[in-house]
Structure formats: C-alpha cells, structure tokens
PDB file of C-alpha atoms and ligand atoms in Angstrom:
ATOM      1  CA  MET G   1     119.737 121.972  81.293  1.00 43.00           C
ATOM      2  CA  THR G   2     123.307 122.763  82.697  1.00 46.00           C
ATOM      3  CA  SER G   3     124.142 123.505  86.420  1.00 49.00           C
ATOM      4  CA  ASP G   4     125.074 126.962  85.565  1.00 47.00           C
ATOM      5  CA  LYS G   5     121.680 127.596  83.715  1.00 46.00           C
ATOM      6  CA  LEU G   6     119.657 126.216  86.381  1.00 46.00           C
ATOM      7  CA  THR G   7     121.722 128.576  88.744  1.00 48.00           C
ATOM      8  CA  ALA G   8     121.193 131.649  86.683  1.00 46.00           C
ATOM      9  CA  ALA G   9     117.486 131.172  86.668  1.00 45.00           C
ATOM     10  CA  ARG G  10     117.403 130.327  90.189  1.00 46.00           C
ATOM     11  CA  ARG G  11     119.545 133.335  91.124  1.00 45.00           C
ATOM     12  CA  THR G  12     116.629 135.250  89.584  1.00 43.00           C
ATOM     13  CA  VAL G  13     114.146 133.701  92.018  1.00 42.00           C
ATOM     14  CA  LEU G  14     116.417 134.234  94.949  1.00 42.00           C
ATOM     15  CA  ARG G  15     117.243 137.806  94.396  1.00 41.00           C
ATOM     16  CA  ALA G  16     113.350 138.249  94.078  1.00 39.00           C
ATOM     17  CA  GLY G  17     112.636 136.169  96.911  1.00 37.00           C
ATOM     18  CA  VAL G  18     112.930 137.286 100.843  1.00 34.00           C
ATOM     19  CA  VAL G  19     113.586 134.690 103.583  1.00 34.00           C
ATOM     20  CA  ILE G  20     111.297 135.221 106.062  1.00 33.00           C
ATOM     21  CA  GLY G  21     108.132 133.603 107.910  1.00 35.00           C
ATOM     22  CA  THR G  22     106.110 130.707 106.531  1.00 38.00           C
ATOM     23  CA  LEU G  23     109.266 128.920 104.841  1.00 43.00           C
ATOM     24  CA  ALA G  24     107.301 125.977 103.721  1.00 42.00           C
ATOM     25  CA  ALA G  25     104.888 128.177 102.238  1.00 41.00           C
ATOM     26  CA  ALA G  26     107.550 129.877 100.188  1.00 42.00           C
ATOM     27  CA  ARG G  27     108.857 126.612  98.817  1.00 46.00           C
ATOM     28  CA  LEU G  28     105.357 125.554  97.584  1.00 39.00           C
ATOM     29  CA  VAL G  29     105.252 128.783  95.792  1.00 36.00           C
ATOM     30  CA  LEU G  30     108.699 128.698  94.328  1.00 37.00           C
ATOM     31  CA  GLY G  31     108.245 124.858  93.465  1.00 34.00           C
ATOM     32  CA  GLN G  32     104.804 125.704  91.708  1.00 33.00           C
ATOM     33  CA  ASP G  33     105.014 129.304  89.949  1.00 34.00           C
ATOM     34  CA  GLY G  34     107.826 131.284  91.204  1.00 33.00           C
ATOM     35  CA  GLY G  35     110.627 129.419  90.235  1.00 35.00           C
ATOM     36  CA  PRO G  36     111.785 127.378  86.812  1.00 37.00           C
ATOM     37  CA  PRO G  37     110.487 123.725  86.465  1.00 38.00           C
ATOM     38  CA  ALA G  38     113.134 121.598  87.658  1.00 39.00           C
ATOM     39  CA  PRO G  39     114.610 119.417  84.879  1.00 38.00           C
ATOM     40  CA  PRO G  40     113.494 116.224  84.467  1.00 40.00           C
ATOM     41  CA  GLU G  41     117.126 114.777  85.023  1.00 40.00           C
ATOM     42  CA  ALA G  42     117.438 116.833  88.184  1.00 39.00           C
ATOM     43  CA  ALA G  43     114.390 115.782  89.590  1.00 38.00           C
ATOM     44  CA  ARG G  44     115.028 112.040  88.962  1.00 36.00           C
ATOM     45  CA  ARG G  45     118.765 112.704  90.656  1.00 39.00           C
ATOM     46  CA  ALA G  46     117.018 114.350  93.503  1.00 37.00           C
ATOM     47  CA  ARG G  47     114.867 111.341  94.331  1.00 34.00           C
ATOM     48  CA  GLY G  48     117.711 109.131  94.631  1.00 34.00           C
ATOM     49  CA  LEU G  49     119.197 110.435  97.805  1.00 30.00           C
ATOM     50  CA  THR G  50     122.374 108.141  97.458  1.00 32.00           C
ATOM     51  CA  GLY G  51     122.575 109.014  93.848  1.00 33.00           C
ATOM     52  CA  ARG G  52     125.687 111.718  93.258  1.00 34.00           C
ATOM     53  CA  THR G  53     124.856 112.856  89.534  1.00 36.00           C
ATOM     54  CA  GLY G  54     125.041 116.144  87.571  1.00 39.00           C
ATOM     55  CA  PRO G  55     128.065 117.634  87.964  1.00 43.00           C
ATOM     56  CA  THR G  56     129.038 114.834  90.411  1.00 43.00           C
ATOM     57  CA  ASP G  57     128.216 111.782  87.745  1.00 42.00           C
ATOM     58  CA  GLY G  58     128.392 109.133  90.541  1.00 37.00           C
ATOM     59  CA  THR G  59     131.718 107.423  88.768  1.00 38.00           C
ATOM     60  CA  ALA G  60     133.908 108.126  91.625  1.00 38.00           C
ATOM     61  CA  THR G  61     135.301 104.494  92.487  1.00 37.00           C
ATOM     62  CA  GLY G  62     136.606 106.161  96.101  1.00 39.00           C
ATOM     63  CA  THR G  63     132.738 106.811  97.237  1.00 39.00           C
ATOM     64  CA  PRO G  64     131.670 104.661  99.821  1.00 38.00           C
ATOM     65  CA  GLU G  65     128.886 102.662  98.356  1.00 37.00           C
ATOM     66  CA  ALA G  66     126.490 104.107 101.215  1.00 36.00           C
ATOM     67  CA  PRO G  67     126.777 106.410 104.185  1.00 37.00           C
ATOM     68  CA  ARG G  68     127.366 104.145 107.542  1.00 34.00           C
ATOM     69  CA  LEU G  69     124.989 104.735 109.980  1.00 34.00           C
ATOM     70  CA  ARG G  70     126.372 106.702 112.594  1.00 37.00           C
ATOM     71  CA  ALA G  71     125.150 108.923 115.601  1.00 34.00           C
ATOM     72  CA  MET G  72     123.941 112.392 114.979  1.00 40.00           C
ATOM     73  CA  ALA G  73     126.214 114.690 116.867  1.00 42.00           C
ATOM     74  CA  GLY G  74     124.245 117.786 117.935  1.00 42.00           C
ATOM     75  CA  GLU G  75     123.407 119.886 115.387  1.00 44.00           C
ATOM     76  CA  THR G  76     126.042 122.492 115.019  1.00 45.00           C
ATOM     77  CA  SER G  77     125.867 126.341 114.723  1.00 46.00           C
ATOM     78  CA  ARG G  78     128.088 129.176 114.774  1.00 48.00           C
ATOM     79  CA  SER G  79     128.380 130.538 118.342  1.00 47.00           C
ATOM     80  CA  GLY G  80     130.296 131.887 121.366  1.00 46.00           C
ATOM     81  CA  PRO G  81     132.327 134.991 121.788  1.00 47.00           C
ATOM     82  CA  GLY G  82     132.955 136.732 118.679  1.00 52.00           C
ATOM     83  CA  ALA G  83     130.556 134.831 116.516  1.00 61.00           C
ATOM     84  CA  SER G  84     129.333 136.967 113.618  1.00 73.00           C
ATOM     85  CA  PRO G  85     125.872 135.914 111.958  1.00 83.00           C
ATOM     86  CA  PRO G  86     125.967 134.003 108.569  1.00 91.00           C
ATOM     87  CA  ARG G  87     125.221 136.337 105.388  1.00 92.00           C
ATOM     88  CA  ALA G  88     121.687 135.688 104.441  1.00 91.00           C
ATOM     89  CA  GLU G  89     122.249 136.273 100.862  1.00 94.00           C
ATOM     90  CA  VAL G  90     124.463 133.856  98.294  1.00 97.00           C
ATOM     91  CA  ALA G  91     127.745 135.329  97.561  1.00 97.00           C
ATOM     92  CA  PHE G  92     128.619 135.029  93.936  1.00 97.00           C
ATOM     93  CA  THR G  93     131.666 137.117  94.091  1.00 96.00           C
ATOM     94  CA  LEU G  94     134.362 138.309  96.894  1.00 96.00           C
ATOM     95  CA  PRO G  95     133.797 141.384  98.486  1.00 90.00           C
ATOM     96  CA  GLY G  96     137.464 141.779  99.071  1.00 72.00           C
ATOM     97  CA  ARG G  97     140.413 143.649  97.268  1.00 69.00           C
ATOM     98  CA  ASP G  98     140.536 144.089  93.601  1.00 85.00           C
ATOM     99  CA  ARG G  99     142.822 141.054  92.794  1.00 94.00           C
ATOM    100  CA  GLU G 100     141.631 138.765  95.106  1.00 97.00           C
ATOM    101  CA  ILE G 101     139.741 135.542  93.385  1.00 97.00           C
ATOM    102  CA  ALA G 102     138.537 132.316  94.869  1.00 98.00           C
ATOM    103  CA  LEU G 103     139.138 128.998  93.678  1.00 98.00           C
ATOM    104  CA  THR G 104     136.577 126.566  94.963  1.00 98.00           C
ATOM    105  CA  PHE G 105     136.295 122.581  94.777  1.00 98.00           C
ATOM    106  CA  ASP G 106     133.195 120.935  95.132  1.00 98.00           C
ATOM    107  CA  ASP G 107     132.176 117.052  95.437  1.00 98.00           C
ATOM    108  CA  GLY G 108     135.161 115.779  97.339  1.00 98.00           C
ATOM    109  CA  PRO G 109     137.371 114.670  98.929  1.00 98.00           C
ATOM    110  CA  ASP G 110     138.543 112.195  96.765  1.00 98.00           C
ATOM    111  CA  PRO G 111     142.162 110.485  97.235  1.00 98.00           C
ATOM    112  CA  ARG G 112     142.676 110.448  93.646  1.00 98.00           C
ATOM    113  CA  TYR G 113     142.707 114.209  93.043  1.00 98.00           C
ATOM    114  CA  THR G 114     142.371 116.224  96.082  1.00 98.00           C
ATOM    115  CA  PRO G 115     145.962 115.537  97.276  1.00 98.00           C
ATOM    116  CA  GLU G 116     147.276 116.527  93.666  1.00 98.00           C
ATOM    117  CA  ILE G 117     145.305 119.874  93.933  1.00 98.00           C
ATOM    118  CA  LEU G 118     146.473 120.556  97.276  1.00 98.00           C
ATOM    119  CA  GLN G 119     150.221 119.865  96.078  1.00 98.00           C
ATOM    120  CA  LEU G 120     149.377 122.279  93.233  1.00 98.00           C
ATOM    121  CA  LEU G 121     148.083 124.854  95.408  1.00 98.00           C
ATOM    122  CA  ARG G 122     150.994 124.637  97.801  1.00 98.00           C
ATOM    123  CA  ARG G 123     153.739 124.732  95.194  1.00 98.00           C
ATOM    124  CA  HIS G 124     152.004 127.842  94.298  1.00 98.00           C
ATOM    125  CA  ARG G 125     151.508 129.333  97.675  1.00 97.00           C
ATOM    126  CA  ALA G 126     147.542 129.615  96.685  1.00 98.00           C
ATOM    127  CA  ARG G 127     144.787 129.035  98.977  1.00 98.00           C
ATOM    128  CA  ALA G 128     141.247 127.629  98.211  1.00 98.00           C
ATOM    129  CA  THR G 129     138.051 126.358  99.476  1.00 98.00           C
ATOM    130  CA  PHE G 130     136.515 122.843  99.430  1.00 98.00           C
ATOM    131  CA  PHE G 131     133.200 121.917  99.720  1.00 98.00           C
ATOM    132  CA  VAL G 132     132.934 118.614 100.547  1.00 98.00           C
ATOM    133  CA  VAL G 133     130.177 115.789 100.276  1.00 98.00           C
ATOM    134  CA  GLY G 134     129.572 114.500 103.646  1.00 98.00           C
ATOM    135  CA  GLU G 135     129.743 110.923 102.990  1.00 98.00           C
ATOM    136  CA  CYS G 136     133.071 111.230 101.081  1.00 98.00           C
ATOM    137  CA  ALA G 137     134.335 113.153 104.374  1.00 98.00           C
ATOM    138  CA  LEU G 138     133.181 110.326 106.417  1.00 98.00           C
ATOM    139  CA  ALA G 139     135.139 107.973 103.901  1.00 98.00           C
ATOM    140  CA  PHE G 140     138.401 109.867 104.053  1.00 98.00           C
ATOM    141  CA  PRO G 141     138.644 112.015 107.065  1.00 98.00           C
ATOM    142  CA  ASP G 142     142.359 112.271 106.735  1.00 98.00           C
ATOM    143  CA  LEU G 143     141.781 114.400 103.589  1.00 98.00           C
ATOM    144  CA  LEU G 144     139.927 116.684 105.592  1.00 98.00           C
ATOM    145  CA  HIS G 145     142.800 117.188 107.829  1.00 98.00           C
ATOM    146  CA  TYR G 146     145.181 117.501 105.030  1.00 98.00           C
ATOM    147  CA  ILE G 147     143.137 120.187 103.546  1.00 98.00           C
ATOM    148  CA  ALA G 148     142.636 122.291 106.994  1.00 98.00           C
ATOM    149  CA  GLU G 149     146.300 121.907 107.554  1.00 98.00           C
ATOM    150  CA  GLU G 150     147.287 123.330 104.287  1.00 98.00           C
ATOM    151  CA  GLY G 151     145.263 126.475 105.295  1.00 98.00           C
ATOM    152  CA  HIS G 152     142.369 125.876 103.138  1.00 98.00           C
ATOM    153  CA  THR G 153     138.673 126.601 103.962  1.00 98.00           C
ATOM    154  CA  ILE G 154     136.518 123.640 104.308  1.00 98.00           C
ATOM    155  CA  GLY G 155     132.753 124.038 103.379  1.00 98.00           C
ATOM    156  CA  ASN G 156     129.472 121.981 103.553  1.00 98.00           C
ATOM    157  CA  HIS G 157     128.366 120.589 100.200  1.00 98.00           C
ATOM    158  CA  THR G 158     125.448 118.320 101.782  1.00 98.00           C
ATOM    159  CA  TRP G 159     125.726 114.870 102.841  1.00 98.00           C
ATOM    160  CA  THR G 160     124.621 112.961  99.427  1.00 98.00           C
ATOM    161  CA  HIS G 161     124.489 115.777  97.103  1.00 98.00           C
ATOM    162  CA  PRO G 162     120.678 116.072  96.626  1.00 98.00           C
ATOM    163  CA  GLN G 163     118.926 118.946  94.812  1.00 98.00           C
ATOM    164  CA  LEU G 164     118.061 120.571  97.951  1.00 98.00           C
ATOM    165  CA  THR G 165     114.869 122.350  96.277  1.00 97.00           C
ATOM    166  CA  ALA G 166     113.395 119.152  96.053  1.00 97.00           C
ATOM    167  CA  LEU G 167     113.608 117.472  99.163  1.00 97.00           C
ATOM    168  CA  PRO G 168     111.088 117.893 102.093  1.00 96.00           C
ATOM    169  CA  PRO G 169     112.414 120.662 104.788  1.00 95.00           C
ATOM    170  CA  GLY G 170     113.279 117.959 107.338  1.00 96.00           C
ATOM    171  CA  GLU G 171     115.736 116.391 104.686  1.00 98.00           C
ATOM    172  CA  VAL G 172     117.400 119.540 103.717  1.00 98.00           C
ATOM    173  CA  ARG G 173     118.031 119.920 107.532  1.00 98.00           C
ATOM    174  CA  ALA G 174     119.466 116.602 107.748  1.00 98.00           C
ATOM    175  CA  GLU G 175     121.572 116.799 104.547  1.00 98.00           C
ATOM    176  CA  LEU G 176     123.261 120.112 105.887  1.00 98.00           C
ATOM    177  CA  GLY G 177     123.266 119.529 109.671  1.00 98.00           C
ATOM    178  CA  ARG G 178     124.744 115.796 109.136  1.00 98.00           C
ATOM    179  CA  THR G 179     127.775 117.100 107.225  1.00 98.00           C
ATOM    180  CA  SER G 180     128.561 120.251 109.605  1.00 98.00           C
ATOM    181  CA  ALA G 181     128.118 117.890 112.475  1.00 98.00           C
ATOM    182  CA  LEU G 182     130.831 115.512 110.860  1.00 98.00           C
ATOM    183  CA  ILE G 183     132.994 118.305 109.792  1.00 98.00           C
ATOM    184  CA  GLU G 184     132.867 119.628 113.477  1.00 98.00           C
ATOM    185  CA  GLU G 185     133.906 115.989 114.585  1.00 98.00           C
ATOM    186  CA  ILE G 186     136.577 115.836 112.296  1.00 98.00           C
ATOM    187  CA  LEU G 187     138.415 119.097 112.757  1.00 97.00           C
ATOM    188  CA  GLY G 188     136.947 120.792 115.988  1.00 97.00           C
ATOM    189  CA  SER G 189     134.964 123.588 114.183  1.00 96.00           C
ATOM    190  CA  ALA G 190     132.010 123.559 112.120  1.00 97.00           C
ATOM    191  CA  PRO G 191     131.803 124.916 108.572  1.00 98.00           C
ATOM    192  CA  THR G 192     130.851 128.516 108.242  1.00 98.00           C
ATOM    193  CA  LEU G 193     130.093 128.217 104.431  1.00 98.00           C
ATOM    194  CA  ALA G 194     128.134 125.984 102.313  1.00 98.00           C
ATOM    195  CA  ARG G 195     127.003 125.615  98.605  1.00 98.00           C
ATOM    196  CA  ALA G 196     123.995 123.678  97.471  1.00 98.00           C
ATOM    197  CA  PRO G 197     124.618 121.105  94.855  1.00 98.00           C
ATOM    198  CA  TYR G 198     123.895 122.728  91.701  1.00 97.00           C
ATOM    199  CA  GLY G 199     123.876 125.923  93.319  1.00 97.00           C
ATOM    200  CA  ASP G 200     119.955 125.328  93.718  1.00 97.00           C
ATOM    201  CA  TRP G 201     118.976 127.458  96.893  1.00 98.00           C
ATOM    202  CA  ASP G 202     115.532 128.310  97.766  1.00 97.00           C
ATOM    203  CA  PRO G 203     114.053 130.681 100.586  1.00 97.00           C
ATOM    204  CA  LEU G 204     113.760 127.399 102.724  1.00 97.00           C
ATOM    205  CA  SER G 205     117.414 125.832 102.171  1.00 97.00           C
ATOM    206  CA  LEU G 206     119.153 129.181 102.631  1.00 98.00           C
ATOM    207  CA  ALA G 207     117.361 129.532 105.982  1.00 97.00           C
ATOM    208  CA  VAL G 208     118.167 125.965 107.130  1.00 97.00           C
ATOM    209  CA  CYS G 209     121.789 126.868 105.806  1.00 98.00           C
ATOM    210  CA  ASN G 210     121.580 130.351 108.051  1.00 97.00           C
ATOM    211  CA  ASP G 211     120.407 128.563 110.830  1.00 97.00           C
ATOM    212  CA  LEU G 212     123.334 126.212 110.988  1.00 97.00           C
ATOM    213  CA  GLY G 213     125.735 129.123 111.156  1.00 97.00           C
ATOM    214  CA  MET G 214     126.531 129.185 107.459  1.00 98.00           C
ATOM    215  CA  SER G 215     126.516 131.601 104.572  1.00 97.00           C
ATOM    216  CA  PRO G 216     125.659 130.240 101.467  1.00 98.00           C
ATOM    217  CA  VAL G 217     128.106 130.402  98.376  1.00 98.00           C
ATOM    218  CA  GLY G 218     127.590 130.419  94.612  1.00 98.00           C
ATOM    219  CA  TRP G 219     130.151 131.361  91.871  1.00 98.00           C
ATOM    220  CA  SER G 220     130.983 133.943  89.173  1.00 97.00           C
ATOM    221  CA  VAL G 221     132.910 131.514  86.944  1.00 98.00           C
ATOM    222  CA  ASP G 222     131.657 127.706  86.186  1.00 98.00           C
ATOM    223  CA  SER G 223     134.935 126.086  84.764  1.00 98.00           C
ATOM    224  CA  GLU G 224     132.506 123.289  83.140  1.00 98.00           C
ATOM    225  CA  ASP G 225     135.337 120.785  84.276  1.00 98.00           C
ATOM    226  CA  TRP G 226     132.640 118.485  84.975  1.00 96.00           C
ATOM    227  CA  THR G 227     131.836 118.048  81.282  1.00 97.00           C
ATOM    228  CA  ARG G 228     135.459 116.680  80.809  1.00 98.00           C
ATOM    229  CA  PRO G 229     136.042 119.406  77.584  1.00 98.00           C
ATOM    230  CA  GLY G 230     139.984 118.812  77.913  1.00 98.00           C
ATOM    231  CA  PRO G 231     142.165 120.570  80.349  1.00 98.00           C
ATOM    232  CA  GLU G 232     143.060 123.486  77.779  1.00 98.00           C
ATOM    233  CA  ARG G 233     139.487 124.399  77.494  1.00 98.00           C
ATOM    234  CA  ILE G 234     138.983 124.385  81.221  1.00 98.00           C
ATOM    235  CA  ALA G 235     141.903 126.595  81.831  1.00 98.00           C
ATOM    236  CA  ASP G 236     140.763 128.812  78.852  1.00 98.00           C
ATOM    237  CA  THR G 237     137.254 129.274  80.343  1.00 98.00           C
ATOM    238  CA  VAL G 238     138.488 130.183  83.751  1.00 98.00           C
ATOM    239  CA  LEU G 239     141.200 132.634  82.504  1.00 98.00           C
ATOM    240  CA  ASP G 240     138.775 134.000  79.844  1.00 98.00           C
ATOM    241  CA  GLU G 241     136.013 134.813  82.564  1.00 98.00           C
ATOM    242  CA  LEU G 242     138.252 135.592  85.435  1.00 97.00           C
ATOM    243  CA  GLY G 243     137.808 138.632  86.917  1.00 96.00           C
ATOM    244  CA  PRO G 244     138.533 140.915  90.219  1.00 96.00           C
ATOM    245  CA  GLY G 245     136.294 138.846  93.111  1.00 97.00           C
ATOM    246  CA  ALA G 246     135.587 135.777  90.975  1.00 97.00           C
ATOM    247  CA  ILE G 247     134.573 132.884  92.671  1.00 98.00           C
ATOM    248  CA  VAL G 248     135.749 129.877  90.476  1.00 98.00           C
ATOM    249  CA  LEU G 249     133.738 126.461  90.475  1.00 98.00           C
ATOM    250  CA  CYS G 250     135.695 123.326  90.134  1.00 98.00           C
ATOM    251  CA  HIS G 251     135.532 119.873  91.065  1.00 98.00           C
ATOM    252  CA  ASP G 252     137.928 117.581  93.079  1.00 98.00           C
ATOM    253  CA  GLY G 253     135.611 114.667  93.211  1.00 98.00           C
ATOM    254  CA  GLY G 254     132.384 112.905  92.157  1.00 97.00           C
ATOM    255  CA  GLY G 255     133.886 111.667  88.922  1.00 97.00           C
ATOM    256  CA  ASP G 256     136.574 111.274  86.735  1.00 98.00           C
ATOM    257  CA  ARG G 257     138.903 114.737  87.753  1.00 98.00           C
ATOM    258  CA  LEU G 258     142.108 114.325  86.136  1.00 98.00           C
ATOM    259  CA  GLN G 259     141.074 117.231  83.562  1.00 98.00           C
ATOM    260  CA  THR G 260     140.761 119.339  86.513  1.00 98.00           C
ATOM    261  CA  VAL G 261     144.114 118.626  87.718  1.00 98.00           C
ATOM    262  CA  GLN G 262     145.960 119.281  84.501  1.00 98.00           C
ATOM    263  CA  ALA G 263     143.828 122.277  84.042  1.00 98.00           C
ATOM    264  CA  LEU G 264     144.839 123.894  87.373  1.00 98.00           C
ATOM    265  CA  GLU G 265     148.596 123.131  86.616  1.00 98.00           C
ATOM    266  CA  TRP G 266     148.197 125.174  83.696  1.00 97.00           C
ATOM    267  CA  TYR G 267     145.964 128.241  84.913  1.00 98.00           C
ATOM    268  CA  LEU G 268     146.923 128.605  88.464  1.00 98.00           C
ATOM    269  CA  PRO G 269     150.624 130.109  87.483  1.00 98.00           C
ATOM    270  CA  GLU G 270     149.331 132.118  84.715  1.00 98.00           C
ATOM    271  CA  LEU G 271     146.661 133.559  86.930  1.00 98.00           C
ATOM    272  CA  LEU G 272     149.317 134.399  89.402  1.00 98.00           C
ATOM    273  CA  ASP G 273     151.593 135.958  86.641  1.00 98.00           C
ATOM    274  CA  GLN G 274     148.176 138.334  85.908  1.00 97.00           C
ATOM    275  CA  GLY G 275     148.387 139.457  89.204  1.00 97.00           C
ATOM    276  CA  TYR G 276     145.409 137.609  90.889  1.00 97.00           C
ATOM    277  CA  GLU G 277     145.598 136.326  94.265  1.00 97.00           C
ATOM    278  CA  PRO G 278     144.004 133.281  95.091  1.00 98.00           C
ATOM    279  CA  VAL G 279     142.144 133.484  98.649  1.00 97.00           C
ATOM    280  CA  ARG G 280     139.549 131.715 100.597  1.00 97.00           C
ATOM    281  CA  VAL G 281     135.922 132.629 100.592  1.00 96.00           C
ATOM    282  CA  PRO G 282     135.690 134.415 103.568  1.00 93.00           C
ATOM    283  CA  GLY G 283     133.424 132.897 106.357  1.00 87.00           C
TER     284      GLY G 283
HETATM  285 ZN1   ZN W 301     128.543 119.442  93.711  1.00 55.70          ZN
END
C-alpha cells in the first residue's frame, strides 16, 4: 500500500472521527474496526523505532546511527500573548488566495539535498515548509538555521519517523514532544506545524499534536518523488496535479533525493510561469 493510499483511507477515518474524550479508547476502536488494517510492511516499520523506511527508506548516509541521549527540554507549547490555538483538523490544502500553493519537504534535513533545494528556492524567491525528523535535526542543526534564515517554515515530522497510529500514547507524545523541544532549543521557538509520517493521523496523535501547540498538515499532491520515477515524471506529476491551494509533498531526506532536486529545478520556474505563488503553510 502506498503512503497516499493509506492517507486517503485514513482521511476518511479522520473526517468521520471527532477528537474528544477517551482517546485511548478511540484508538482501540480505530485500530480494530474503524480504520483500514495497517499494511504488514508499515506495521513492521512501525515496530522498529529507529527504522526510517517507507517514503524514507533509511538509506540516507547522513542519518545518524541512533539518536544520542539528551536531556529532555520541557515540552513545548504555543503560548503567550497573541498565540492562537492550533487547528484541530488536518489541512490538506491552503486557505489562502487563489494562486497560492505550498511546497513541503519531509524527512530532512540532509546535507546532500537540503542546501540544493534551499538554493533553488532562493533563486526563484519561493517559500516552502520543511517537516524535519528530530534525529536528523539533531545531527544537522546548522541546516535548521539555514532553512529558517532563508525564510522558510520548519515543522515537526517526529523524532524517528514511526507510524504514529501503531504506537502507544506515551511514545506518540515522546516522538512529537522531543522533536518540538529540539527545534525550540535550536531555533528559539517551537514549531506550530506537524506532519505525521505517512500522513497517518488518528484522534490520539491529533490530540497530542494540538496539545503541543501544533496544527496537523497533510497534502493534496503527492509528487511520489520517493519512488524515484525520474525527475521528469516527478515534475509532470506536480504540474499535472497542481491547483490553487495545493499542498505538495516532496522529500529532502530519507534516501537518495537527487531526482527531487532535479525535478524542482524543472517544475519550480514552470509553476511560477503559470502564476502560482509558493508560500509557507500558515501556522
Ligand atoms: Zn516522512
């Protein structure tokens, strides 16, 4: 099962679900009856907390072998004057003006690809959103600074990229909380956006996301760059499926992303020519 099919199935569940009360019970129901059965491969991945597979196939040489033990900073949350509550529902498109779209890059940062993507975005004066994996952010904090200084938004993509819906509640909180704490430690402010690995949310993980001050983000266009179909195919997929308000899923880490970079070089000027405006996902 591909990640987008899994996501589509989950969307149905999410739209039907209401995030209230007895979340552990809700998860039990979802897991047994309400949701699609987890694919064996995904379940296998989810059991290995250090495995970064699927769309992230774990081949990234820049990935640290294991997250270093570190003191947990206090769990972060959006607070203070002017803070707005996070969205409860997963955003699959932008609420903004007609020609705005959002390019999103998951599973980094990766020193082989993230800087090249940042340079392309700079060249075309485009903004994007990067959903980073905690253990990669820990390994490459300078890349987090680089992303932020270029004016892009950094979101939370968990610490080790597990399937959140297969984890007990405490581990869901640890995966998201530890990553938010690290981002806050590096950049001085906690992320206000999160994306679940494989786009796989359930009421419990959504509640944890909200509790940590983050709005959940999905996507409407899967570039399928992680399947490495060739840069032309990736570019065609993005351009064919793009529409006003689209959120585009791409990857700057988790494996060989050379095709992602090459495709971006191709489709970014083209979508600009078509009048689209790449913006950050609003927090
Ligand atoms: Zn991912």
